[in-house]
Amino acid sequence: MNLSPTPRSTIKRLKDRAATDRAALHAILDSALICHISVVVDGSPLVLPTGFGRDGDTLYLHGSTGSLSLRTAAANEICVAVTHVDGVVYARSVFHFSMNYRSAVIHGQARQPEGEEKLHALRAITEHLAPGSWDHARQPSRKELAQTSVLALDLSEAAVKIRAGGPGDEEEDKVADTAWAGVLPVVQGWGAPVPSADLTAGWDVPAHVSTRD
Amino acid sequence: MNLSPTPRSTIKRLKDRAATDRAALHAILDSALICHISVVVDGSPLVLPTGFGRDGDTLYLHGSTGSLSLRTAAANEICVAVTHVDGVVYARSVFHFSMNYRSAVIHGQARQPEGEEKLHALRAITEHLAPGSWDHARQPSRKELAQTSVLALDLSEAAVKIRAGGPGDEEEDKVADTAWAGVLPVVQGWGAPVPSADLTAGWDVPAHVSTRD
C-alpha cells in the first residue's frame, strides 16, 4: 500500500528523498525509541517527545491523564514525527552540507482506546520500549490503568523521507578540490545494563535486556 | 537566568524532572544534531525535523525558501523541541517503565534574519552540524544565500526536563522481587568517516572530522 494520499502528506521538496512504501514507514517507526507529537493548544503549536508502539497500521502513543497535551490531542488533530539521524554529510561547500536521515511524519485525528484495546496498546508501547518486558514485569493494576492514557493514531496519512549517501557538490567545487567531502556516520547502540541500586543480590541481567538488538 | 517565565512553559507534571537553569538548556541544545519544529498550518499542527545552531540565547533554525512550513513559521508562532534519550528504564512493574532523557521545549515568535545576521546564522548552523567546517569548505555564494532561509528564535520562553537514574518502583514490587530492574543506557557516537566516492586521491580525513567529539 502506498503512502501520501493527501496533498499535505505528499512531499513537494526534494522528491527523490520521498519513500512511498509502507514497509519503509514501519521500519522507521519500529527502530525508534521516541516520537515527537504536535498539537494546537489555544491556537499555538506545542510539540513534545513521548514513547509509542505500533500494531499494524495503528500507532499507540503513551501519555498520562495529567498531561494537558494528550487531553487536547484526543479531541483534536495531531501530527507525529519520528526521525533517525544516520550521519553528517560534509560537502565541499557549506551550502551542500546535509544530514543522512530517515523520517516519518504522520497526520490524523487521534482517539483514546479504552478497555481491552487500551491494555493491548500499553502492551504494544511496553514491548516497543523494552521488548520482552510485558511478560517479565508485573502487569498494570486497575488503578494504574486508570492513571495511564493512550492515544491511537491511524497510519494512513503519512510521509516518509530518506536521505543516504555522500554530498551533492557542484562540479566546480569538485574540480577546485579544496575541501574534504564525505559522511561521518552516527552510530547508536546499548551500553552495559546498570542494575537498579535497590535490586536484590543474585539477579543476573535477563536475556531480553542483555541481548537486546 | 531562570527559565519557565510563562504558564505554558512551566512544567506541571513530575516537577522534580524540571530543570530551571539556562546552562542546562544550552547543554541540551549544543549536544543535539536536530530539533523538531512545530507550526500551525491551516489550523492543523505540523511537526518537522530540521538542523539548527545557537548563538547565546538565540536559536537559528535551518530551512529552504521552498519549504512551506518555514514560510508559515516566519509569520507565526512556533514551538521547538530538542530531545536526547539516554536510557531505557526497566522497572518491576510495566507501569513504572520509563526513559532517561534530557529535553528542551521552546515557544516563541520566529523572525527571519537577513544580511549580516543571516550569514552569521548560517555559520552558527554549519558549525553546530559540523564544527570546523565553515572555514574549511567554500562559503555560500550570493545565489546560494538567496536559496537558503533561516529562522531566529529567542530562547527566553523555554522548559527543560531531565530524568536520570533507576526505576521508581512500588515497595510491594521490590519486596516481591520477581522482575529485574535497572537501566539500559543508550550510547551514541561517530562511526569511521566515509570519504565521498568522488573525492580525489590523497585526501586524509581532516582533524575537524576525524577527531570530532
JSON list of C-alpha atoms in Angstrom, two decimals, chain A residues 2-201:
[
{"chain": "A", "resi": 2, "resn": "ASN", "atom": "CA", "xyz": [1.32, 3.41, -0.88]},
{"chain": "A", "resi": 3, "resn": "LEU", "atom": "CA", "xyz": [1.66, 6.34, 1.49]},
{"chain": "A", "resi": 4, "resn": "SER", "atom": "CA", "xyz": [0.98, 10.03, 0.88]},
{"chain": "A", "resi": 5, "resn": "PRO", "atom": "CA", "xyz": [-2.66, 10.04, -0.14]},
{"chain": "A", "resi": 6, "resn": "THR", "atom": "CA", "xyz": [-3.28, 13.73, 0.65]},
{"chain": "A", "resi": 7, "resn": "PRO", "atom": "CA", "xyz": [-1.71, 16.98, -0.54]},
{"chain": "A", "resi": 8, "resn": "ARG", "atom": "CA", "xyz": [-0.15, 17.82, 2.83]},
{"chain": "A", "resi": 9, "resn": "SER", "atom": "CA", "xyz": [1.45, 14.41, 3.18]},
{"chain": "A", "resi": 10, "resn": "THR", "atom": "CA", "xyz": [2.80, 14.48, -0.37]},
{"chain": "A", "resi": 11, "resn": "ILE", "atom": "CA", "xyz": [6.42, 15.60, -0.29]},
{"chain": "A", "resi": 12, "resn": "LYS", "atom": "CA", "xyz": [6.96, 18.62, -2.53]},
{"chain": "A", "resi": 13, "resn": "ARG", "atom": "CA", "xyz": [10.62, 19.41, -1.96]},
{"chain": "A", "resi": 14, "resn": "LEU", "atom": "CA", "xyz": [13.50, 17.06, -2.82]},
{"chain": "A", "resi": 15, "resn": "LYS", "atom": "CA", "xyz": [11.12, 14.44, -4.14]},
{"chain": "A", "resi": 16, "resn": "ASP", "atom": "CA", "xyz": [13.91, 11.93, -4.67]},
{"chain": "A", "resi": 17, "resn": "ARG", "atom": "CA", "xyz": [14.09, 11.65, -0.91]},
{"chain": "A", "resi": 18, "resn": "ALA", "atom": "CA", "xyz": [10.46, 10.55, -0.59]},
{"chain": "A", "resi": 19, "resn": "ALA", "atom": "CA", "xyz": [9.77, 6.87, 0.01]},
{"chain": "A", "resi": 20, "resn": "THR", "atom": "CA", "xyz": [6.35, 5.59, -0.83]},
{"chain": "A", "resi": 21, "resn": "ASP", "atom": "CA", "xyz": [6.02, 2.13, 0.61]},
{"chain": "A", "resi": 22, "resn": "ARG", "atom": "CA", "xyz": [4.52, 1.15, 3.91]},
{"chain": "A", "resi": 23, "resn": "ALA", "atom": "CA", "xyz": [7.41, -1.17, 4.81]},
{"chain": "A", "resi": 24, "resn": "ALA", "atom": "CA", "xyz": [9.75, 1.84, 4.92]},
{"chain": "A", "resi": 25, "resn": "LEU", "atom": "CA", "xyz": [7.34, 3.63, 7.26]},
{"chain": "A", "resi": 26, "resn": "HIS", "atom": "CA", "xyz": [7.07, 0.63, 9.57]},
{"chain": "A", "resi": 27, "resn": "ALA", "atom": "CA", "xyz": [10.86, 0.15, 9.66]},
{"chain": "A", "resi": 28, "resn": "ILE", "atom": "CA", "xyz": [11.43, 3.80, 10.65]},
{"chain": "A", "resi": 29, "resn": "LEU", "atom": "CA", "xyz": [8.84, 3.58, 13.42]},
{"chain": "A", "resi": 30, "resn": "ASP", "atom": "CA", "xyz": [9.93, 0.21, 14.75]},
{"chain": "A", "resi": 31, "resn": "SER", "atom": "CA", "xyz": [13.57, 1.20, 15.18]},
{"chain": "A", "resi": 32, "resn": "ALA", "atom": "CA", "xyz": [12.89, 4.46, 17.06]},
{"chain": "A", "resi": 33, "resn": "LEU", "atom": "CA", "xyz": [12.52, 4.87, 20.82]},
{"chain": "A", "resi": 34, "resn": "ILE", "atom": "CA", "xyz": [10.53, 8.11, 20.80]},
{"chain": "A", "resi": 35, "resn": "CYS", "atom": "CA", "xyz": [8.36, 10.25, 18.60]},
{"chain": "A", "resi": 36, "resn": "HIS", "atom": "CA", "xyz": [7.52, 13.95, 18.73]},
{"chain": "A", "resi": 37, "resn": "ILE", "atom": "CA", "xyz": [3.80, 14.69, 18.91]},
{"chain": "A", "resi": 38, "resn": "SER", "atom": "CA", "xyz": [2.45, 18.09, 17.92]},
{"chain": "A", "resi": 39, "resn": "VAL", "atom": "CA", "xyz": [-0.90, 19.58, 18.87]},
{"chain": "A", "resi": 40, "resn": "VAL", "atom": "CA", "xyz": [-2.52, 23.00, 18.66]},
{"chain": "A", "resi": 41, "resn": "VAL", "atom": "CA", "xyz": [-3.24, 24.48, 22.12]},
{"chain": "A", "resi": 42, "resn": "ASP", "atom": "CA", "xyz": [-5.16, 27.77, 22.23]},
{"chain": "A", "resi": 43, "resn": "GLY", "atom": "CA", "xyz": [-4.13, 28.40, 18.63]},
{"chain": "A", "resi": 44, "resn": "SER", "atom": "CA", "xyz": [-0.42, 27.87, 19.31]},
{"chain": "A", "resi": 45, "resn": "PRO", "atom": "CA", "xyz": [1.72, 24.88, 18.34]},
{"chain": "A", "resi": 46, "resn": "LEU", "atom": "CA", "xyz": [3.05, 22.56, 21.03]},
{"chain": "A", "resi": 47, "resn": "VAL", "atom": "CA", "xyz": [5.50, 19.71, 20.39]},
{"chain": "A", "resi": 48, "resn": "LEU", "atom": "CA", "xyz": [6.54, 17.14, 22.99]},
{"chain": "A", "resi": 49, "resn": "PRO", "atom": "CA", "xyz": [8.51, 13.88, 22.94]},
{"chain": "A", "resi": 50, "resn": "THR", "atom": "CA", "xyz": [6.78, 10.68, 24.00]},
{"chain": "A", "resi": 51, "resn": "GLY", "atom": "CA", "xyz": [7.04, 6.90, 23.80]},
{"chain": "A", "resi": 52, "resn": "PHE", "atom": "CA", "xyz": [4.96, 4.88, 21.41]},
{"chain": "A", "resi": 53, "resn": "GLY", "atom": "CA", "xyz": [4.25, 1.45, 19.98]},
{"chain": "A", "resi": 54, "resn": "ARG", "atom": "CA", "xyz": [2.79, 0.09, 16.76]},
{"chain": "A", "resi": 55, "resn": "ASP", "atom": "CA", "xyz": [0.36, -2.64, 15.88]},
{"chain": "A", "resi": 56, "resn": "GLY", "atom": "CA", "xyz": [-0.14, -3.00, 12.14]},
{"chain": "A", "resi": 57, "resn": "ASP", "atom": "CA", "xyz": [-1.20, 0.40, 10.87]},
{"chain": "A", "resi": 58, "resn": "THR", "atom": "CA", "xyz": [-2.10, 1.82, 14.26]},
{"chain": "A", "resi": 59, "resn": "LEU", "atom": "CA", "xyz": [0.34, 3.94, 16.24]},
{"chain": "A", "resi": 60, "resn": "TYR", "atom": "CA", "xyz": [-0.18, 3.95, 20.02]},
{"chain": "A", "resi": 61, "resn": "LEU", "atom": "CA", "xyz": [1.16, 6.97, 21.88]},
{"chain": "A", "resi": 62, "resn": "HIS", "atom": "CA", "xyz": [1.86, 6.95, 25.59]},
{"chain": "A", "resi": 63, "resn": "GLY", "atom": "CA", "xyz": [0.68, 9.63, 28.00]},
{"chain": "A", "resi": 64, "resn": "SER", "atom": "CA", "xyz": [-0.64, 10.36, 31.43]},
{"chain": "A", "resi": 65, "resn": "THR", "atom": "CA", "xyz": [-4.14, 11.55, 32.21]},
{"chain": "A", "resi": 66, "resn": "GLY", "atom": "CA", "xyz": [-2.49, 14.56, 33.87]},
{"chain": "A", "resi": 67, "resn": "SER", "atom": "CA", "xyz": [-0.96, 15.69, 30.61]},
{"chain": "A", "resi": 68, "resn": "LEU", "atom": "CA", "xyz": [-2.65, 18.66, 29.04]},
{"chain": "A", "resi": 69, "resn": "SER", "atom": "CA", "xyz": [-1.27, 17.92, 25.62]},
{"chain": "A", "resi": 70, "resn": "LEU", "atom": "CA", "xyz": [-2.67, 14.42, 25.40]},
{"chain": "A", "resi": 71, "resn": "ARG", "atom": "CA", "xyz": [-6.07, 15.59, 26.63]},
{"chain": "A", "resi": 72, "resn": "THR", "atom": "CA", "xyz": [-6.02, 18.22, 23.93]},
{"chain": "A", "resi": 73, "resn": "ALA", "atom": "CA", "xyz": [-4.68, 15.72, 21.42]},
{"chain": "A", "resi": 74, "resn": "ALA", "atom": "CA", "xyz": [-7.50, 13.28, 21.99]},
{"chain": "A", "resi": 75, "resn": "ALA", "atom": "CA", "xyz": [-10.03, 15.89, 20.95]},
{"chain": "A", "resi": 76, "resn": "ASN", "atom": "CA", "xyz": [-8.12, 17.32, 18.02]},
{"chain": "A", "resi": 77, "resn": "GLU", "atom": "CA", "xyz": [-5.91, 16.66, 15.08]},
{"chain": "A", "resi": 78, "resn": "ILE", "atom": "CA", "xyz": [-2.31, 15.71, 15.82]},
{"chain": "A", "resi": 79, "resn": "CYS", "atom": "CA", "xyz": [0.92, 15.38, 13.88]},
{"chain": "A", "resi": 80, "resn": "VAL", "atom": "CA", "xyz": [3.65, 12.91, 14.84]},
{"chain": "A", "resi": 81, "resn": "ALA", "atom": "CA", "xyz": [7.27, 12.84, 13.65]},
{"chain": "A", "resi": 82, "resn": "VAL", "atom": "CA", "xyz": [9.83, 10.07, 14.04]},
{"chain": "A", "resi": 83, "resn": "THR", "atom": "CA", "xyz": [13.37, 10.87, 12.93]},
{"chain": "A", "resi": 84, "resn": "HIS", "atom": "CA", "xyz": [16.63, 8.95, 12.78]},
{"chain": "A", "resi": 85, "resn": "VAL", "atom": "CA", "xyz": [19.87, 10.82, 12.08]},
{"chain": "A", "resi": 86, "resn": "ASP", "atom": "CA", "xyz": [22.27, 8.44, 10.32]},
{"chain": "A", "resi": 87, "resn": "GLY", "atom": "CA", "xyz": [25.17, 10.73, 9.53]},
{"chain": "A", "resi": 88, "resn": "VAL", "atom": "CA", "xyz": [26.54, 14.19, 8.95]},
{"chain": "A", "resi": 89, "resn": "VAL", "atom": "CA", "xyz": [27.27, 14.92, 5.28]},
{"chain": "A", "resi": 90, "resn": "TYR", "atom": "CA", "xyz": [30.40, 17.04, 4.80]},
{"chain": "A", "resi": 91, "resn": "ALA", "atom": "CA", "xyz": [30.42, 18.79, 1.44]},
{"chain": "A", "resi": 92, "resn": "ARG", "atom": "CA", "xyz": [32.95, 20.93, -0.44]},
{"chain": "A", "resi": 93, "resn": "SER", "atom": "CA", "xyz": [30.68, 23.98, 0.03]},
{"chain": "A", "resi": 94, "resn": "VAL", "atom": "CA", "xyz": [28.75, 24.79, 3.18]},
{"chain": "A", "resi": 95, "resn": "PHE", "atom": "CA", "xyz": [25.59, 25.13, 1.07]},
{"chain": "A", "resi": 96, "resn": "HIS", "atom": "CA", "xyz": [25.64, 21.38, 0.41]},
{"chain": "A", "resi": 97, "resn": "PHE", "atom": "CA", "xyz": [26.24, 20.24, 3.97]},
{"chain": "A", "resi": 98, "resn": "SER", "atom": "CA", "xyz": [23.43, 17.91, 4.95]},
{"chain": "A", "resi": 99, "resn": "MET", "atom": "CA", "xyz": [22.38, 15.04, 7.15]},
{"chain": "A", "resi": 100, "resn": "ASN", "atom": "CA", "xyz": [21.59, 11.47, 6.25]},
{"chain": "A", "resi": 101, "resn": "TYR", "atom": "CA", "xyz": [18.31, 10.62, 7.91]},
{"chain": "A", "resi": 102, "resn": "ARG", "atom": "CA", "xyz": [15.12, 8.59, 7.84]},
{"chain": "A", "resi": 103, "resn": "SER", "atom": "CA", "xyz": [11.98, 10.42, 8.87]},
{"chain": "A", "resi": 104, "resn": "ALA", "atom": "CA", "xyz": [8.26, 9.77, 9.05]},
{"chain": "A", "resi": 105, "resn": "VAL", "atom": "CA", "xyz": [5.56, 12.39, 9.56]},
{"chain": "A", "resi": 106, "resn": "ILE", "atom": "CA", "xyz": [2.01, 11.25, 10.29]},
{"chain": "A", "resi": 107, "resn": "HIS", "atom": "CA", "xyz": [-1.17, 13.32, 10.35]},
{"chain": "A", "resi": 108, "resn": "GLY", "atom": "CA", "xyz": [-4.51, 12.34, 11.80]},
{"chain": "A", "resi": 109, "resn": "GLN", "atom": "CA", "xyz": [-7.26, 12.52, 14.31]},
{"chain": "A", "resi": 110, "resn": "ALA", "atom": "CA", "xyz": [-6.31, 10.55, 17.41]},
{"chain": "A", "resi": 111, "resn": "ARG", "atom": "CA", "xyz": [-8.70, 8.55, 19.55]},
{"chain": "A", "resi": 112, "resn": "GLN", "atom": "CA", "xyz": [-8.41, 7.22, 23.11]},
{"chain": "A", "resi": 113, "resn": "PRO", "atom": "CA", "xyz": [-8.67, 3.42, 23.24]},
{"chain": "A", "resi": 114, "resn": "GLU", "atom": "CA", "xyz": [-10.44, 2.01, 26.28]},
{"chain": "A", "resi": 115, "resn": "GLY", "atom": "CA", "xyz": [-10.91, -1.44, 27.83]},
{"chain": "A", "resi": 116, "resn": "GLU", "atom": "CA", "xyz": [-9.24, -4.33, 26.02]},
{"chain": "A", "resi": 117, "resn": "GLU", "atom": "CA", "xyz": [-7.71, -2.10, 23.35]},
{"chain": "A", "resi": 118, "resn": "LYS", "atom": "CA", "xyz": [-6.14, 0.16, 25.98]},
{"chain": "A", "resi": 119, "resn": "LEU", "atom": "CA", "xyz": [-4.44, -2.85, 27.57]},
{"chain": "A", "resi": 120, "resn": "HIS", "atom": "CA", "xyz": [-3.40, -4.05, 24.14]},
{"chain": "A", "resi": 121, "resn": "ALA", "atom": "CA", "xyz": [-1.98, -0.59, 23.36]},
{"chain": "A", "resi": 122, "resn": "LEU", "atom": "CA", "xyz": [0.00, -0.50, 26.61]},
{"chain": "A", "resi": 123, "resn": "ARG", "atom": "CA", "xyz": [1.44, -3.88, 25.78]},
{"chain": "A", "resi": 124, "resn": "ALA", "atom": "CA", "xyz": [2.48, -2.61, 22.33]},
{"chain": "A", "resi": 125, "resn": "ILE", "atom": "CA", "xyz": [4.07, 0.51, 23.88]},
{"chain": "A", "resi": 126, "resn": "THR", "atom": "CA", "xyz": [5.90, -1.52, 26.57]},
{"chain": "A", "resi": 127, "resn": "GLU", "atom": "CA", "xyz": [7.15, -4.12, 24.10]},
{"chain": "A", "resi": 128, "resn": "HIS", "atom": "CA", "xyz": [8.30, -1.36, 21.76]},
{"chain": "A", "resi": 129, "resn": "LEU", "atom": "CA", "xyz": [10.23, 0.39, 24.54]},
{"chain": "A", "resi": 130, "resn": "ALA", "atom": "CA", "xyz": [11.57, -2.77, 26.14]},
{"chain": "A", "resi": 131, "resn": "PRO", "atom": "CA", "xyz": [10.94, -5.99, 24.21]},
{"chain": "A", "resi": 132, "resn": "GLY", "atom": "CA", "xyz": [10.26, -8.99, 26.43]},
{"chain": "A", "resi": 133, "resn": "SER", "atom": "CA", "xyz": [9.19, -6.87, 29.38]},
{"chain": "A", "resi": 134, "resn": "TRP", "atom": "CA", "xyz": [5.41, -7.21, 29.34]},
{"chain": "A", "resi": 135, "resn": "ASP", "atom": "CA", "xyz": [5.57, -10.84, 30.49]},
{"chain": "A", "resi": 136, "resn": "HIS", "atom": "CA", "xyz": [8.65, -10.32, 32.71]},
{"chain": "A", "resi": 137, "resn": "ALA", "atom": "CA", "xyz": [7.38, -7.43, 34.84]},
{"chain": "A", "resi": 138, "resn": "ARG", "atom": "CA", "xyz": [4.14, -7.05, 36.81]},
{"chain": "A", "resi": 139, "resn": "GLN", "atom": "CA", "xyz": [1.26, -6.02, 34.60]},
{"chain": "A", "resi": 140, "resn": "PRO", "atom": "CA", "xyz": [-0.86, -2.95, 35.38]},
{"chain": "A", "resi": 141, "resn": "SER", "atom": "CA", "xyz": [-3.38, -2.91, 38.19]},
{"chain": "A", "resi": 142, "resn": "ARG", "atom": "CA", "xyz": [-6.83, -1.41, 37.62]},
{"chain": "A", "resi": 143, "resn": "LYS", "atom": "CA", "xyz": [-5.69, 1.76, 39.39]},
{"chain": "A", "resi": 144, "resn": "GLU", "atom": "CA", "xyz": [-2.53, 2.04, 37.29]},
{"chain": "A", "resi": 145, "resn": "LEU", "atom": "CA", "xyz": [-4.53, 1.54, 34.11]},
{"chain": "A", "resi": 146, "resn": "ALA", "atom": "CA", "xyz": [-6.83, 4.39, 35.12]},
{"chain": "A", "resi": 147, "resn": "GLN", "atom": "CA", "xyz": [-3.83, 6.66, 35.66]},
{"chain": "A", "resi": 148, "resn": "THR", "atom": "CA", "xyz": [-2.48, 5.98, 32.18]},
{"chain": "A", "resi": 149, "resn": "SER", "atom": "CA", "xyz": [-3.82, 7.33, 28.96]},
{"chain": "A", "resi": 150, "resn": "VAL", "atom": "CA", "xyz": [-3.09, 6.20, 25.47]},
{"chain": "A", "resi": 151, "resn": "LEU", "atom": "CA", "xyz": [-3.78, 7.69, 22.07]},
{"chain": "A", "resi": 152, "resn": "ALA", "atom": "CA", "xyz": [-4.35, 5.67, 18.92]},
{"chain": "A", "resi": 153, "resn": "LEU", "atom": "CA", "xyz": [-3.47, 7.16, 15.54]},
{"chain": "A", "resi": 154, "resn": "ASP", "atom": "CA", "xyz": [-4.11, 5.58, 12.17]},
{"chain": "A", "resi": 155, "resn": "LEU", "atom": "CA", "xyz": [-1.03, 5.44, 9.93]},
{"chain": "A", "resi": 156, "resn": "SER", "atom": "CA", "xyz": [-2.95, 6.07, 6.71]},
{"chain": "A", "resi": 157, "resn": "GLU", "atom": "CA", "xyz": [-1.79, 9.66, 6.20]},
{"chain": "A", "resi": 158, "resn": "ALA", "atom": "CA", "xyz": [1.98, 9.51, 6.39]},
{"chain": "A", "resi": 159, "resn": "ALA", "atom": "CA", "xyz": [5.04, 10.81, 4.57]},
{"chain": "A", "resi": 160, "resn": "VAL", "atom": "CA", "xyz": [8.43, 9.13, 4.63]},
{"chain": "A", "resi": 161, "resn": "LYS", "atom": "CA", "xyz": [11.65, 10.85, 3.65]},
{"chain": "A", "resi": 162, "resn": "ILE", "atom": "CA", "xyz": [15.07, 9.24, 3.47]},
{"chain": "A", "resi": 163, "resn": "ARG", "atom": "CA", "xyz": [18.48, 10.68, 2.60]},
{"chain": "A", "resi": 164, "resn": "ALA", "atom": "CA", "xyz": [21.53, 8.47, 2.26]},
{"chain": "A", "resi": 165, "resn": "GLY", "atom": "CA", "xyz": [24.93, 8.70, 0.60]},
{"chain": "A", "resi": 166, "resn": "GLY", "atom": "CA", "xyz": [27.53, 11.39, 0.05]},
{"chain": "A", "resi": 167, "resn": "PRO", "atom": "CA", "xyz": [27.29, 15.11, -0.69]},
{"chain": "A", "resi": 168, "resn": "GLY", "atom": "CA", "xyz": [25.77, 16.54, -3.86]},
{"chain": "A", "resi": 169, "resn": "ASP", "atom": "CA", "xyz": [28.54, 19.01, -4.60]},
{"chain": "A", "resi": 170, "resn": "GLU", "atom": "CA", "xyz": [28.80, 21.41, -7.54]},
{"chain": "A", "resi": 171, "resn": "GLU", "atom": "CA", "xyz": [31.11, 20.34, -10.36]},
{"chain": "A", "resi": 172, "resn": "GLU", "atom": "CA", "xyz": [33.25, 23.45, -9.91]},
{"chain": "A", "resi": 173, "resn": "ASP", "atom": "CA", "xyz": [33.82, 22.60, -6.26]},
{"chain": "A", "resi": 174, "resn": "LYS", "atom": "CA", "xyz": [34.83, 19.04, -7.15]},
{"chain": "A", "resi": 175, "resn": "VAL", "atom": "CA", "xyz": [37.35, 20.41, -9.62]},
{"chain": "A", "resi": 176, "resn": "ALA", "atom": "CA", "xyz": [38.65, 23.00, -7.15]},
{"chain": "A", "resi": 177, "resn": "ASP", "atom": "CA", "xyz": [39.20, 20.11, -4.72]},
{"chain": "A", "resi": 178, "resn": "THR", "atom": "CA", "xyz": [39.85, 22.41, -1.78]},
{"chain": "A", "resi": 179, "resn": "ALA", "atom": "CA", "xyz": [37.78, 20.66, 0.87]},
{"chain": "A", "resi": 180, "resn": "TRP", "atom": "CA", "xyz": [37.25, 17.13, 2.17]},
{"chain": "A", "resi": 181, "resn": "ALA", "atom": "CA", "xyz": [33.90, 15.54, 1.35]},
{"chain": "A", "resi": 182, "resn": "GLY", "atom": "CA", "xyz": [32.24, 12.53, 2.89]},
{"chain": "A", "resi": 183, "resn": "VAL", "atom": "CA", "xyz": [29.97, 11.25, 5.62]},
{"chain": "A", "resi": 184, "resn": "LEU", "atom": "CA", "xyz": [30.55, 10.94, 9.34]},
{"chain": "A", "resi": 185, "resn": "PRO", "atom": "CA", "xyz": [28.13, 8.19, 10.39]},
{"chain": "A", "resi": 186, "resn": "VAL", "atom": "CA", "xyz": [26.11, 8.48, 13.60]},
{"chain": "A", "resi": 187, "resn": "VAL", "atom": "CA", "xyz": [26.11, 5.18, 15.44]},
{"chain": "A", "resi": 188, "resn": "GLN", "atom": "CA", "xyz": [23.73, 4.29, 18.24]},
{"chain": "A", "resi": 189, "resn": "GLY", "atom": "CA", "xyz": [23.74, 1.26, 20.47]},
{"chain": "A", "resi": 190, "resn": "TRP", "atom": "CA", "xyz": [23.27, -0.02, 24.01]},
{"chain": "A", "resi": 191, "resn": "GLY", "atom": "CA", "xyz": [25.68, 0.42, 26.88]},
{"chain": "A", "resi": 192, "resn": "ALA", "atom": "CA", "xyz": [26.18, -2.16, 29.62]},
{"chain": "A", "resi": 193, "resn": "PRO", "atom": "CA", "xyz": [22.98, -2.66, 31.69]},
{"chain": "A", "resi": 194, "resn": "VAL", "atom": "CA", "xyz": [23.03, -0.86, 35.06]},
{"chain": "A", "resi": 195, "resn": "PRO", "atom": "CA", "xyz": [21.11, -2.81, 37.72]},
{"chain": "A", "resi": 196, "resn": "SER", "atom": "CA", "xyz": [18.92, -0.69, 39.98]},
{"chain": "A", "resi": 197, "resn": "ALA", "atom": "CA", "xyz": [20.70, 0.32, 43.22]},
{"chain": "A", "resi": 198, "resn": "ASP", "atom": "CA", "xyz": [17.92, -1.38, 45.20]},
{"chain": "A", "resi": 199, "resn": "LEU", "atom": "CA", "xyz": [17.97, -4.65, 43.24]},
{"chain": "A", "resi": 200, "resn": "THR", "atom": "CA", "xyz": [18.47, -7.69, 45.47]},
{"chain": "A", "resi": 201, "resn": "ALA", "atom": "CA", "xyz": [21.68, -9.69, 45.07]}
]
